[in-house]
XYZ file of C-alpha atoms in Angstrom:
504
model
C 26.783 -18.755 10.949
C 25.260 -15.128 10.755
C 24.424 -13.468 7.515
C 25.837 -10.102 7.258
C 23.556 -7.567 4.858
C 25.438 -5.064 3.555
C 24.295 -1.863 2.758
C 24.353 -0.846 -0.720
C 25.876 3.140 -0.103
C 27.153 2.891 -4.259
C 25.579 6.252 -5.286
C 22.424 5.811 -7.058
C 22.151 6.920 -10.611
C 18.151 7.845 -11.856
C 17.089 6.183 -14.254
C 16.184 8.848 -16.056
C 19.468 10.181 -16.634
C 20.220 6.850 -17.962
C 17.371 6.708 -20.380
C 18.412 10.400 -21.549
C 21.914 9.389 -21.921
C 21.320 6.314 -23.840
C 18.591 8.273 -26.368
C 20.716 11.086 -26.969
C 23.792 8.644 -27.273
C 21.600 6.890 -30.174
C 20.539 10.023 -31.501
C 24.180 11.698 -31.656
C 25.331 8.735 -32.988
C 23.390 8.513 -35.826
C 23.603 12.137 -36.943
C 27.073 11.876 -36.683
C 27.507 8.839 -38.302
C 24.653 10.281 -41.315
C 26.694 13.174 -41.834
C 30.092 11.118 -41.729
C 28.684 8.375 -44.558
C 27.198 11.571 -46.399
C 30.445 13.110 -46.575
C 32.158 10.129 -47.653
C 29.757 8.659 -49.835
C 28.114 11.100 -51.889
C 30.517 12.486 -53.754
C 31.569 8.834 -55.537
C 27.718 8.115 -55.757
C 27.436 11.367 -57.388
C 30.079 10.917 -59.896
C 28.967 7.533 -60.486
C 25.209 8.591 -61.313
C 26.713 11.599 -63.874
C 28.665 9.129 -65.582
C 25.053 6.752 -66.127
C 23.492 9.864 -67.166
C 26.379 10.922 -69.298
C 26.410 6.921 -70.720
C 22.815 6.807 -71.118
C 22.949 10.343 -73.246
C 25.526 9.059 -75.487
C 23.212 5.931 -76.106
C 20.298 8.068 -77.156
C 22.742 9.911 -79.606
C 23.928 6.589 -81.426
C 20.086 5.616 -81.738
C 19.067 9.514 -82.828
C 21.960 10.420 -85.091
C 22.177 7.891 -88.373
C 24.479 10.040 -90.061
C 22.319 12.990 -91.175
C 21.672 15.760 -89.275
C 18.266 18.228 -89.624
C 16.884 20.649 -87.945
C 14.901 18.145 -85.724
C 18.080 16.226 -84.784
C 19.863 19.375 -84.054
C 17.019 20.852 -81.860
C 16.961 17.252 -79.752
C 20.947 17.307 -79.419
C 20.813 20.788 -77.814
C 18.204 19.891 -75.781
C 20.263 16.944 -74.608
C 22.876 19.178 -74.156
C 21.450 22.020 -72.197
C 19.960 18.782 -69.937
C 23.037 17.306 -68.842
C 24.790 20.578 -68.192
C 27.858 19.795 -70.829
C 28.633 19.305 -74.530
C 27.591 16.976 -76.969
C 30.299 16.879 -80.001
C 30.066 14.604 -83.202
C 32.979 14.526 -85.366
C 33.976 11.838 -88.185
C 36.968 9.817 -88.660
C 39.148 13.259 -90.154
C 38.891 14.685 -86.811
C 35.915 17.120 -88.870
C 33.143 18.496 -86.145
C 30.281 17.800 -87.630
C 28.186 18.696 -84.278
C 28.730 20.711 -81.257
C 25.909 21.936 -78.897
C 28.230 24.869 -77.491
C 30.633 26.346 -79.681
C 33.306 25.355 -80.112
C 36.898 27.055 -80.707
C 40.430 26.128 -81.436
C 41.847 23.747 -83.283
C 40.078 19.631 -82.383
C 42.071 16.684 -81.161
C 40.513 13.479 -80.437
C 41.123 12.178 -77.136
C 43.170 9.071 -77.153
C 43.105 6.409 -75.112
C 46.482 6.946 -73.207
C 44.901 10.400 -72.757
C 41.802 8.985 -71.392
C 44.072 6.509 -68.661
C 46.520 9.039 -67.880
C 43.527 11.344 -66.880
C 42.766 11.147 -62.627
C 40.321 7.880 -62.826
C 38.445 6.417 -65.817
C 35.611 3.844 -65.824
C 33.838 1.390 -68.516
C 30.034 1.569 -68.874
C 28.360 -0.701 -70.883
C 31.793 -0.590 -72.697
C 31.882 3.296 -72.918
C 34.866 4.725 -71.997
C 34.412 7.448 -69.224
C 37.457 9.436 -68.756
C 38.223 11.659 -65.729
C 40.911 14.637 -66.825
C 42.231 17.821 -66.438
C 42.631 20.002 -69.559
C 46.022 19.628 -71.423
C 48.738 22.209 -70.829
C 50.303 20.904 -74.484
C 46.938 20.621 -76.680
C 44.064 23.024 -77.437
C 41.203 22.101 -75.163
C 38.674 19.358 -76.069
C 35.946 21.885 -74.823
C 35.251 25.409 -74.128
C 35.974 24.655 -70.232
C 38.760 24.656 -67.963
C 37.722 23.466 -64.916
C 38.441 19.341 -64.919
C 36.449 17.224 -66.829
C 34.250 14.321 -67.453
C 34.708 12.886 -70.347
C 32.353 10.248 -72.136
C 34.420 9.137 -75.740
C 31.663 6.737 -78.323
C 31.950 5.738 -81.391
C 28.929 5.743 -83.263
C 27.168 2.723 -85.344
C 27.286 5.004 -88.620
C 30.994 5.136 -88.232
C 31.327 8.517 -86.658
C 32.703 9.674 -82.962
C 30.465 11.134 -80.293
C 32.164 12.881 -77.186
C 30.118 14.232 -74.542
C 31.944 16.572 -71.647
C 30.551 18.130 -68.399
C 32.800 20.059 -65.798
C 33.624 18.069 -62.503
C 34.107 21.477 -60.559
C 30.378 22.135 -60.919
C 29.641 18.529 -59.991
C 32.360 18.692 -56.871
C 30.275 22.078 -55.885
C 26.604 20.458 -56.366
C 27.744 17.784 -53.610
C 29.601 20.276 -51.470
C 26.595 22.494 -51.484
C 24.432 19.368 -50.490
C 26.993 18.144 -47.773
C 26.336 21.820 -46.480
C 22.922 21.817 -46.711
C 22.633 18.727 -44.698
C 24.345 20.567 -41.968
C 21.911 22.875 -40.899
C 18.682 20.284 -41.355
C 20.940 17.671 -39.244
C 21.529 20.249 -36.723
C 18.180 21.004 -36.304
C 17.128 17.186 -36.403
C 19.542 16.686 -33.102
C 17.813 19.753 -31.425
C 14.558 18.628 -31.836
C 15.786 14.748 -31.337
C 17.325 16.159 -27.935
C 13.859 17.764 -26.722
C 11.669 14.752 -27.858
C 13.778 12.546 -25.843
C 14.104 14.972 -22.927
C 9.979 14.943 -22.694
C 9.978 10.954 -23.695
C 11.801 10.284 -20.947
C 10.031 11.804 -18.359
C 7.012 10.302 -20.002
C 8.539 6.769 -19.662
C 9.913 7.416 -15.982
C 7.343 8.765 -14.624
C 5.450 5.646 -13.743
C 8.188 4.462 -12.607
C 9.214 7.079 -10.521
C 5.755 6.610 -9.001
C 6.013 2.916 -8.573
C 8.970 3.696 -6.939
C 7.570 5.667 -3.966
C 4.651 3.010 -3.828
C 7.347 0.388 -3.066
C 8.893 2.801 -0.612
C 5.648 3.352 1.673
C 5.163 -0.437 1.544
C 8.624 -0.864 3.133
C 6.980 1.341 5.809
C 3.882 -1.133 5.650
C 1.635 1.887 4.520
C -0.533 -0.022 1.699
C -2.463 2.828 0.873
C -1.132 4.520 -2.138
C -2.342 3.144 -5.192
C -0.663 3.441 -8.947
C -3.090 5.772 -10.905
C -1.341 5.469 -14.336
C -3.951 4.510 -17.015
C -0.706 2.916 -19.758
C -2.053 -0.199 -21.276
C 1.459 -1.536 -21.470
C 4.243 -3.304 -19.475
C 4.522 -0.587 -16.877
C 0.809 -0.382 -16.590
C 0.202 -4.098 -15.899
C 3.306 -3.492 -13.134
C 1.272 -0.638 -11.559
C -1.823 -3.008 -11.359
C 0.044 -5.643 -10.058
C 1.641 -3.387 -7.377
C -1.635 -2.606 -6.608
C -3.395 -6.024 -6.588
C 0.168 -6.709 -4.056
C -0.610 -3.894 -1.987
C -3.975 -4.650 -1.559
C -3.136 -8.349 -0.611
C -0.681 -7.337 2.055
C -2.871 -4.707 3.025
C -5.401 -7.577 4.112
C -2.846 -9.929 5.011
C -1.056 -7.796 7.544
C -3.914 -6.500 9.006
C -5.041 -9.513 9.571
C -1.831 -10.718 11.177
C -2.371 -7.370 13.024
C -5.763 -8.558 14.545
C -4.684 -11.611 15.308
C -1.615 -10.696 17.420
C -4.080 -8.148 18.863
C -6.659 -11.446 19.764
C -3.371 -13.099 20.851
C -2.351 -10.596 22.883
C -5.612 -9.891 24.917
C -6.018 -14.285 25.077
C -2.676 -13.875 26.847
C -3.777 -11.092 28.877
C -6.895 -12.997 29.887
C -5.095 -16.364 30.534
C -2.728 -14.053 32.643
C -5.461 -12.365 34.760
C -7.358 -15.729 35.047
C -4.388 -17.137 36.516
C -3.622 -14.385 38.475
C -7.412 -14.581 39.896
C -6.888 -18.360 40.227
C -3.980 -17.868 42.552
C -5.684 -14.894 44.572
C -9.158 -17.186 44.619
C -7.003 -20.163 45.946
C -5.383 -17.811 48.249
C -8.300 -15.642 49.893
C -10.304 -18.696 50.456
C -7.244 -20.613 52.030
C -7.153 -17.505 54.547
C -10.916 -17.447 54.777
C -11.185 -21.031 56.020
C -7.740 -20.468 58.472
C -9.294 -18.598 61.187
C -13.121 -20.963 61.574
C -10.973 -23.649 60.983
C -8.366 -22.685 63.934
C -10.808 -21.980 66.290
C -12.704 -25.164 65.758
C -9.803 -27.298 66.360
C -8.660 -25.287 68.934
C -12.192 -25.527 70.808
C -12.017 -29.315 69.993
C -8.727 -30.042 71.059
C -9.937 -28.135 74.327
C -13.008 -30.191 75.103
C -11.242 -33.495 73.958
C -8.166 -32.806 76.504
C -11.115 -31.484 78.932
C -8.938 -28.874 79.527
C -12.260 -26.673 79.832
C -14.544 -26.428 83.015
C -17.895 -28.318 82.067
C -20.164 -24.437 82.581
C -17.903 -23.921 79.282
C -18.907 -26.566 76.899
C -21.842 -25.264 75.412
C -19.888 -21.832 74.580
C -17.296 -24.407 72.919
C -19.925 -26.186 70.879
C -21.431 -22.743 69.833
C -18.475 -21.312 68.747
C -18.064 -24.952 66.535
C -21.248 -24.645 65.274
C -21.444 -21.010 64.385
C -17.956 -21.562 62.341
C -18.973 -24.597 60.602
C -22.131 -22.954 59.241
C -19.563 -19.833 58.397
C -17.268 -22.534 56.432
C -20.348 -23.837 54.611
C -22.117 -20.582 54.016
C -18.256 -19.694 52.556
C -18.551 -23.200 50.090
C -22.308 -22.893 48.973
C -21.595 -19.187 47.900
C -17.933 -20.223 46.240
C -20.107 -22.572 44.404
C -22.105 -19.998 43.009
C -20.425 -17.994 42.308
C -18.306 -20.522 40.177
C -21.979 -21.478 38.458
C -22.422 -17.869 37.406
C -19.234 -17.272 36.502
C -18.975 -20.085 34.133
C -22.530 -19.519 32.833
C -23.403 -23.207 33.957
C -25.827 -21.572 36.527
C -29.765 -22.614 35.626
C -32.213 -19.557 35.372
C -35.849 -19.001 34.833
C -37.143 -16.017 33.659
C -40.867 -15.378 34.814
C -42.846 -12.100 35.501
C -42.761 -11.628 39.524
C -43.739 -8.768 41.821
C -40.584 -7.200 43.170
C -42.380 -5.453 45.621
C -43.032 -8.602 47.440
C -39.608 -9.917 46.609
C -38.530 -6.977 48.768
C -41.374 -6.934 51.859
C -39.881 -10.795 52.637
C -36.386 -10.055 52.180
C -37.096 -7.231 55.425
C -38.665 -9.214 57.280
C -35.837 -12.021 56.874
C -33.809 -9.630 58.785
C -36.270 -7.370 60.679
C -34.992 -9.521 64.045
C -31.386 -8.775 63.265
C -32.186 -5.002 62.328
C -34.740 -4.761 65.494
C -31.960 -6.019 67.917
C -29.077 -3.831 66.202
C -31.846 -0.591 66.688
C -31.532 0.063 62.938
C -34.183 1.457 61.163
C -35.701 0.363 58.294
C -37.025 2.741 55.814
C -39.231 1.508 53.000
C -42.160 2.934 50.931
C -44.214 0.407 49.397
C -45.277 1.900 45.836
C -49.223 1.602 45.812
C -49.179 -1.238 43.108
C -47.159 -4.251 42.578
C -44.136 -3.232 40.163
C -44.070 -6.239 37.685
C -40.897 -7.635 35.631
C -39.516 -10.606 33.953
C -36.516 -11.885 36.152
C -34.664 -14.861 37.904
C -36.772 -14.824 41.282
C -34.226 -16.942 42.783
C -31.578 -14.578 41.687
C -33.273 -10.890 42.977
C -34.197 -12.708 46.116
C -30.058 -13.232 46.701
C -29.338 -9.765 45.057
C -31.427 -7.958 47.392
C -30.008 -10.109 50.327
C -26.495 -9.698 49.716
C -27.415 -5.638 49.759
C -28.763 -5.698 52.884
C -26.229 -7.760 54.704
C -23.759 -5.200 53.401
C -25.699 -2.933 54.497
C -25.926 -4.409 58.146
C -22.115 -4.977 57.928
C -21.883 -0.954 57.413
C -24.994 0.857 59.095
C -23.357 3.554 61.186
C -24.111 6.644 62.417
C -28.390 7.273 62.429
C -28.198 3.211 61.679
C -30.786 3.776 58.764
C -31.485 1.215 55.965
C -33.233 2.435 53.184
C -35.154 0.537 50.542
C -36.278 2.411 46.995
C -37.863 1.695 43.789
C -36.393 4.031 40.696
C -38.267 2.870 37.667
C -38.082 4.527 33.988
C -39.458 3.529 30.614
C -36.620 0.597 29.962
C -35.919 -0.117 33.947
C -36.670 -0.817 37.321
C -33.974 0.451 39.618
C -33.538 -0.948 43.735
C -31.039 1.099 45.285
C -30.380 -0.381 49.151
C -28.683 2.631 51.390
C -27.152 2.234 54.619
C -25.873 5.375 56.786
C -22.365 5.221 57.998
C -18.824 6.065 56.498
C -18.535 6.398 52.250
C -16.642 4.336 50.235
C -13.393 6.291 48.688
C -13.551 6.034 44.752
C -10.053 3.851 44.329
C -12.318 1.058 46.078
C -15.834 1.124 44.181
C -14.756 -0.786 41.743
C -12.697 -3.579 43.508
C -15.415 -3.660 46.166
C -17.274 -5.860 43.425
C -14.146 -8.273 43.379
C -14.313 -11.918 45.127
C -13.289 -11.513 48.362
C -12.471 -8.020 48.983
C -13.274 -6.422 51.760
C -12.716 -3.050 52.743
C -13.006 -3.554 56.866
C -11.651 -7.287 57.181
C -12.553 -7.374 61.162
C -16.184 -5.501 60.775
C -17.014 -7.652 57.928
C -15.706 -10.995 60.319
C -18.061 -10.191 63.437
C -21.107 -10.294 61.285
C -19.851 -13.392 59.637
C -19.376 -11.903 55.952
C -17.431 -14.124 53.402
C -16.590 -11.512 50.652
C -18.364 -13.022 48.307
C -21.966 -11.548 48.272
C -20.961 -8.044 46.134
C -19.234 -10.388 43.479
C -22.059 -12.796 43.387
C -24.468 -9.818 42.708
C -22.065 -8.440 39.861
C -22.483 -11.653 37.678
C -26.561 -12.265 38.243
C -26.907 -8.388 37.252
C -25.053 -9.372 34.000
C -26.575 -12.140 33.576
C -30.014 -10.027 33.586
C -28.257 -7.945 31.171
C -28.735 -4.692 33.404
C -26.275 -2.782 35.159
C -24.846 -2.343 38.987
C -22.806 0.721 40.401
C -22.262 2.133 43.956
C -22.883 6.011 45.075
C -21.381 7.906 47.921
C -24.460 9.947 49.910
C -22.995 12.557 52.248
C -24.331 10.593 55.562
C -23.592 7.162 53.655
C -23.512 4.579 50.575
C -25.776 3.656 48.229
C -25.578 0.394 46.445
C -28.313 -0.172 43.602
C -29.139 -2.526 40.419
C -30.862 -1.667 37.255
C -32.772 -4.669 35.482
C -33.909 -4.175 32.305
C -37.664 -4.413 31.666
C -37.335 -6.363 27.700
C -36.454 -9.688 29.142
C -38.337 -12.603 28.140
C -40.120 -15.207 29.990
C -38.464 -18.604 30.111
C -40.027 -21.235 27.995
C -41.749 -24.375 30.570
């Protein structure tokens, strides 16, 4: 069953954005919820801390005042006083003020319990009654304010009753001015907490943005780009990592590159080798058709002596010509299938070309002398010395001249030359007659090819001798090539001069 991959086309959302959103989620959050508990909370905390302050006050008065009251006492009470923001009153069981830090006007009246519960909240401190009232619309006030009160009712240990008041509406203010305050600091907090994580998050993305397009040119299998960021942290041990991966496919695919490329060109070979196996089979099954039909056919003749008896030595010629054509055909096939699979023996030894040449003319100075060709030659004064194959420039420089005798034309001039430089010896063999077009110079070299099937036939050519030439000039490690002349062709070999002699 096929596997469907679907797409993701869900609109992608940056993580940036995300990272933004979440910080200034956190940061909103927390303002808000600051300010909220603020708002709640302070003002009980508040009220709760005054009423310590205003318990702990009235504790220092029962352990200061004993019942008489001096100039020292007086000056601490005030001080007390002035320090708590309210008044400190000390009056004895006939409702007498004995001591009041502000003054103090209108008749007194103790404040009773009921009073002290029927007052907005009340509280017990280290079993002090706090009370929490409003002034009495009945009664003279208990102090000189009118604002609600907080009210902190003792009595003392000589006896005696200690009241100490301080106005809620300042108190209610002091945390209303503080809940205002923390506006404006909060405010700026969420600014600067908005810009921080603005910059913060491109700081944290960053790296990953540029991991990111890492990842994208190795979906494109362009391992090149590398992740610079220098973070010793989570992301930075991701961007090495990225890198030690892109690296590592880097290698790897190139070397699966270079191997499909050796693949490829073993396929191409093994292609072309089989394609010159078939065309070898082929050429040399039509080579051997034609000797082999005519020397059944002049067989058959002088077996059915069909043939006048003058004849039968033209028969047997023809038979004996072809057969050495067919065996001059095999021993060059074999050859040429030595060379070509480098199972071919060779000696390298120092011989004089020059004399390699002077008996390869004369080998065919009767075939040249009865054809009226002439040969042109210039002997260079001394013998030109270098490390070869004899064997091999012997059959070099014969193959060139019977392609050369397969093509004289025209003047009918063979020409023989020595071209020698500081790494070379060059032997160029020219014949005169028609050039050789340039789609053909290099298939001329092939097995088999021939360029004039029939001329190449009447002087008993096999197509073999170029391509036998080709691989003992490589073997020699030198280099072959053919040159159109305007009256002709010009077929030449270079052999280098650096070879070295054979070991006996």
């Amino acid at each position: 069953m096929e596997k469907t991959i679907k797409k993701n086309t869900k609109k992608k959302s940056s993580l940036a954005h995300k990272l933004l959103f979440s910080m200034l989620l956190v940061v909103i959050i927390s303002t808000v919820a600051s300010f909220a508990m603020n708002r709640i909370l302070l003002g009980p905390y508040y009220y709760y801390q005054q009423s310590r302050i205003l318990n702990n006050t009235a504790n220092q008065v029962d352990e200061l005042y004993t019942g008489v009251l001096n100039e020292d006492i007086v000056r601490e009470l005030n001080t007390m006083g002035y320090g708590i923001n309210g008044m400190i009153l000390i009056y004895n069981q006939d409702n007498e003020v004995l001591y009041s830090s502000r003054a103090f006007q209108g008749q007194f009246f103790s404040v009773t319990e009921d009073e002290l519960g029927a007052g907005k909240k009340n509280l017990l401190l280290d079993g002090t009654r706090i009370g929490f009232r409003a002034p009495s619309q009945n009664k003279a006030p208990v102090s000189p304010w009118k604002d609600p009160l907080i009210t902190v009712e003792k009595e003392l240990k000589n006896g005696d009753h200690l009241i100490i008041q301080t106005s809620e509406t300042a108190l209610e203010a002091s945390v209303g001015i503080i809940n205002q305050f923390t506006l404006y600091p909060a405010s700026v907090a969420l600014i600067a907490a908005i810009v921080l994580a603005f910059f913060l998050t491109k700081k944290i993305t960053r790296p990953v943005v540029e991991l990111t397009e890492i990842t994208k040119r190795m979906k494109s299998l362009d391992f090149s780009s590398r992740y610079e960021g220098e973070a010793d942290d989570e992301i930075g041990e991701l961007g090495q990592n990225f890198n030690d991966l892109a690296e590592t496919l880097g290698i790897t695919i190139g070397e699966l590159n270079q191997a499909n490329d050796q693949l490829r060109e073993d396929i191409e070979r093994e292609k072309a080798i089989e394609e010159a196996r078939k065309n070898f089979i082929s050429n040399v099954s039509h080579e051997l058709k034609t000797p082999i039909s005519l020397i059944r056919g002049y067989a058959e003749g002088i077996r059915d002596q069909v043939i006048e008896p003058q004849d039968f030595e033209e028969y047997l010629s023809v038979i004996i010509e072809e057969s050495e054509h067919m065996s001059s055909m095999v021993r060059e096939l074999l050859t040429l299938s030595k060379l070509e699979s480098h199972h071919i023996p060779t000696y390298f030894e120092e011989v004089d070309v020059t004399e390699i040449i002077n008996r390869v003319i004369e080998m065919f100075s009767f075939e040249m002398h009865k054809e009226g060709i002439k040969m042109v030659y210039e002997a260079p004064s001394e013998p030109k010395m270098l490390v070869c194959d004899q064997n091999m420039l012997e059959t070099m420089l014969t193959n060139f001249m019977s392609n050369a005798l397969d093509h004289v034309e025209g003047e009918k001039i063979i020409e023989i030359r020595l071209e020698e430089t500081l790494e070379s010896l060059g032997i160029h063999v020219r014949n005169s007659g028609k050039t050789i077009v340039k789609e053909d110079q290099d298939k001329i070299w092939d097995s088999f090819y021939k360029i004039d099937k029939a001329r190449t036939r009447a002087y008993g050519g096999t197509g073999l001798g170029l391509a036998i030439v080709k691989n003992m000039v490589e073997i020699h490690k030198g280099t072959y090539g053919v040159e159109n002349w305007e009256d002709g062709v010009d077929f030449y070999i270079r052999l280098p001069k650096d070879n070295k002699v054979s070991e006996k």
